């Protein structure tokens, strides 16, 4: 077992709720993006489940989460982002469990994007949905999130290499 951090959590791991919601949301997004027929019953169910998981993670981060999983611990700001970019350029990357500022910005974009995808998907089944180009907006959001997923995966690989650590291990469901 890894040494505990100041919050009583393993110093090199995210908590179980963060890990579970991360992988369930990722799996649901990939399933709906690649495997399910758009508009089908499973597509809708998985999409609403993903939205529920995002809301669960937000609620967790506002209430019971400790340490770096608390939402207040990774509010992005342009000042922090600029400082982090300077750290990347200089090679002075801190060893921390917390999201770096670019990662924090990406996480908030994921959450907002996933909730917007759910709303635009659900709205297509509502009578008022016909008055809006929701199908197009839904598709654009999914495409944008797909790009963000690719950037996220590449960033984890790059930062793991630059920091000399396996960042993926921190988010794996098993020790």
PDB file of C-alpha atoms in Angstrom, residues 24-123:
ATOM      1  CA  UNK A  24     -17.745   4.253 -16.417  1.00  0.00           C
ATOM      2  CA  UNK A  25     -18.109   7.629 -18.154  1.00  0.00           C
ATOM      3  CA  UNK A  26     -15.237   6.801 -20.530  1.00  0.00           C
ATOM      4  CA  UNK A  27     -16.750   3.406 -21.336  1.00  0.00           C
ATOM      5  CA  UNK A  28     -20.207   4.876 -21.875  1.00  0.00           C
ATOM      6  CA  UNK A  29     -18.861   7.599 -24.144  1.00  0.00           C
ATOM      7  CA  UNK A  30     -16.871   5.108 -26.236  1.00  0.00           C
ATOM      8  CA  UNK A  31     -19.863   2.736 -26.469  1.00  0.00           C
ATOM      9  CA  UNK A  32     -22.181   5.476 -27.645  1.00  0.00           C
ATOM     10  CA  UNK A  33     -19.591   6.946 -29.996  1.00  0.00           C
ATOM     11  CA  UNK A  34     -18.516   3.721 -31.660  1.00  0.00           C
ATOM     12  CA  UNK A  35     -20.942   0.888 -30.962  1.00  0.00           C
ATOM     13  CA  UNK A  36     -24.513   2.066 -30.480  1.00  0.00           C
ATOM     14  CA  UNK A  37     -26.896   3.277 -33.131  1.00  0.00           C
ATOM     15  CA  UNK A  38     -27.628   6.972 -32.622  1.00  0.00           C
ATOM     16  CA  UNK A  39     -31.159   7.422 -31.319  1.00  0.00           C
ATOM     17  CA  UNK A  40     -31.484   3.783 -30.328  1.00  0.00           C
ATOM     18  CA  UNK A  41     -32.766   2.797 -26.907  1.00  0.00           C
ATOM     19  CA  UNK A  42     -29.322   1.695 -25.667  1.00  0.00           C
ATOM     20  CA  UNK A  43     -27.758   4.902 -26.957  1.00  0.00           C
ATOM     21  CA  UNK A  44     -30.289   6.928 -24.968  1.00  0.00           C
ATOM     22  CA  UNK A  45     -29.947   4.824 -21.815  1.00  0.00           C
ATOM     23  CA  UNK A  46     -26.166   4.934 -21.846  1.00  0.00           C
ATOM     24  CA  UNK A  47     -26.171   8.663 -22.600  1.00  0.00           C
ATOM     25  CA  UNK A  48     -28.444   9.413 -19.649  1.00  0.00           C
ATOM     26  CA  UNK A  49     -26.376   7.101 -17.437  1.00  0.00           C
ATOM     27  CA  UNK A  50     -23.212   8.996 -18.409  1.00  0.00           C
ATOM     28  CA  UNK A  51     -24.945  12.280 -17.523  1.00  0.00           C
ATOM     29  CA  UNK A  52     -25.989  10.803 -14.177  1.00  0.00           C
ATOM     30  CA  UNK A  53     -22.423   9.685 -13.494  1.00  0.00           C
ATOM     31  CA  UNK A  54     -21.102  13.175 -14.273  1.00  0.00           C
ATOM     32  CA  UNK A  55     -23.662  14.649 -11.866  1.00  0.00           C
ATOM     33  CA  UNK A  56     -22.657  12.054  -9.243  1.00  0.00           C
ATOM     34  CA  UNK A  57     -19.000  13.039  -9.645  1.00  0.00           C
ATOM     35  CA  UNK A  58     -19.864  16.723  -9.331  1.00  0.00           C
ATOM     36  CA  UNK A  59     -21.960  16.052  -6.228  1.00  0.00           C
ATOM     37  CA  UNK A  60     -19.136  13.940  -4.782  1.00  0.00           C
ATOM     38  CA  UNK A  61     -16.652  16.702  -5.476  1.00  0.00           C
ATOM     39  CA  UNK A  62     -18.863  19.270  -3.766  1.00  0.00           C
ATOM     40  CA  UNK A  63     -19.673  17.239  -0.654  1.00  0.00           C
ATOM     41  CA  UNK A  64     -17.822  14.112   0.460  1.00  0.00           C
ATOM     42  CA  UNK A  65     -14.623  14.076  -1.585  1.00  0.00           C
ATOM     43  CA  UNK A  66     -11.378  14.877   0.184  1.00  0.00           C
ATOM     44  CA  UNK A  67      -8.158  16.363  -1.051  1.00  0.00           C
ATOM     45  CA  UNK A  68      -7.559  16.711  -4.777  1.00  0.00           C
ATOM     46  CA  UNK A  69     -10.944  15.179  -5.679  1.00  0.00           C
ATOM     47  CA  UNK A  70     -12.810  18.192  -4.231  1.00  0.00           C
ATOM     48  CA  UNK A  71     -14.001  20.506  -6.970  1.00  0.00           C
ATOM     49  CA  UNK A  72     -12.602  23.516  -5.163  1.00  0.00           C
ATOM     50  CA  UNK A  73      -9.112  22.013  -5.478  1.00  0.00           C
ATOM     51  CA  UNK A  74      -8.961  22.245  -9.248  1.00  0.00           C
ATOM     52  CA  UNK A  75     -10.752  25.331 -10.414  1.00  0.00           C
ATOM     53  CA  UNK A  76      -8.921  26.394 -13.564  1.00  0.00           C
ATOM     54  CA  UNK A  77      -7.560  29.893 -14.038  1.00  0.00           C
ATOM     55  CA  UNK A  78      -5.581  31.427 -16.876  1.00  0.00           C
ATOM     56  CA  UNK A  79      -2.835  32.441 -14.450  1.00  0.00           C
ATOM     57  CA  UNK A  80      -2.382  28.819 -13.336  1.00  0.00           C
ATOM     58  CA  UNK A  81      -2.530  27.568 -16.921  1.00  0.00           C
ATOM     59  CA  UNK A  82       0.185  30.031 -18.035  1.00  0.00           C
ATOM     60  CA  UNK A  83       2.356  29.081 -15.053  1.00  0.00           C
ATOM     61  CA  UNK A  84       1.937  25.376 -15.825  1.00  0.00           C
ATOM     62  CA  UNK A  85       2.823  25.877 -19.498  1.00  0.00           C
ATOM     63  CA  UNK A  86       5.988  27.659 -18.335  1.00  0.00           C
ATOM     64  CA  UNK A  87       6.750  24.668 -16.060  1.00  0.00           C
ATOM     65  CA  UNK A  88       6.317  22.268 -18.975  1.00  0.00           C
ATOM     66  CA  UNK A  89       8.671  24.332 -21.125  1.00  0.00           C
ATOM     67  CA  UNK A  90      11.298  24.505 -18.376  1.00  0.00           C
ATOM     68  CA  UNK A  91      10.959  20.824 -17.461  1.00  0.00           C
ATOM     69  CA  UNK A  92      10.163  21.676 -13.816  1.00  0.00           C
ATOM     70  CA  UNK A  93       7.062  19.556 -13.308  1.00  0.00           C
ATOM     71  CA  UNK A  94       5.888  18.989  -9.738  1.00  0.00           C
ATOM     72  CA  UNK A  95       5.053  15.473  -8.547  1.00  0.00           C
ATOM     73  CA  UNK A  96       1.462  15.825  -7.426  1.00  0.00           C
ATOM     74  CA  UNK A  97      -1.710  13.786  -7.450  1.00  0.00           C
ATOM     75  CA  UNK A  98      -3.810  16.843  -8.221  1.00  0.00           C
ATOM     76  CA  UNK A  99      -4.765  17.739 -11.755  1.00  0.00           C
ATOM     77  CA  UNK A 100      -2.391  20.195 -13.300  1.00  0.00           C
ATOM     78  CA  UNK A 101      -4.105  23.398 -14.508  1.00  0.00           C
ATOM     79  CA  UNK A 102      -4.418  22.193 -18.116  1.00  0.00           C
ATOM     80  CA  UNK A 103      -5.828  18.898 -16.877  1.00  0.00           C
ATOM     81  CA  UNK A 104      -8.286  20.749 -14.636  1.00  0.00           C
ATOM     82  CA  UNK A 105      -9.449  22.832 -17.584  1.00  0.00           C
ATOM     83  CA  UNK A 106      -9.909  19.666 -19.646  1.00  0.00           C
ATOM     84  CA  UNK A 107     -11.898  17.967 -16.873  1.00  0.00           C
ATOM     85  CA  UNK A 108     -14.315  20.894 -16.637  1.00  0.00           C
ATOM     86  CA  UNK A 109     -14.656  20.895 -20.446  1.00  0.00           C
ATOM     87  CA  UNK A 110     -15.383  17.147 -20.344  1.00  0.00           C
ATOM     88  CA  UNK A 111     -18.067  17.538 -17.691  1.00  0.00           C
ATOM     89  CA  UNK A 112     -19.764  20.517 -19.335  1.00  0.00           C
ATOM     90  CA  UNK A 113     -19.506  18.896 -22.753  1.00  0.00           C
ATOM     91  CA  UNK A 114     -20.920  15.568 -21.582  1.00  0.00           C
ATOM     92  CA  UNK A 115     -23.855  17.282 -19.882  1.00  0.00           C
ATOM     93  CA  UNK A 116     -24.484  19.362 -23.022  1.00  0.00           C
ATOM     94  CA  UNK A 117     -24.393  16.175 -25.124  1.00  0.00           C
ATOM     95  CA  UNK A 118     -26.986  14.599 -22.821  1.00  0.00           C
ATOM     96  CA  UNK A 119     -29.260  17.658 -22.955  1.00  0.00           C
ATOM     97  CA  UNK A 120     -29.044  17.929 -26.746  1.00  0.00           C
ATOM     98  CA  UNK A 121     -29.602  14.192 -27.114  1.00  0.00           C
ATOM     99  CA  UNK A 122     -32.597  14.209 -24.784  1.00  0.00           C
ATOM    100  CA  UNK A 123     -33.945  17.362 -26.434  1.00  0.00           C
TER     101      UNK A 123
END
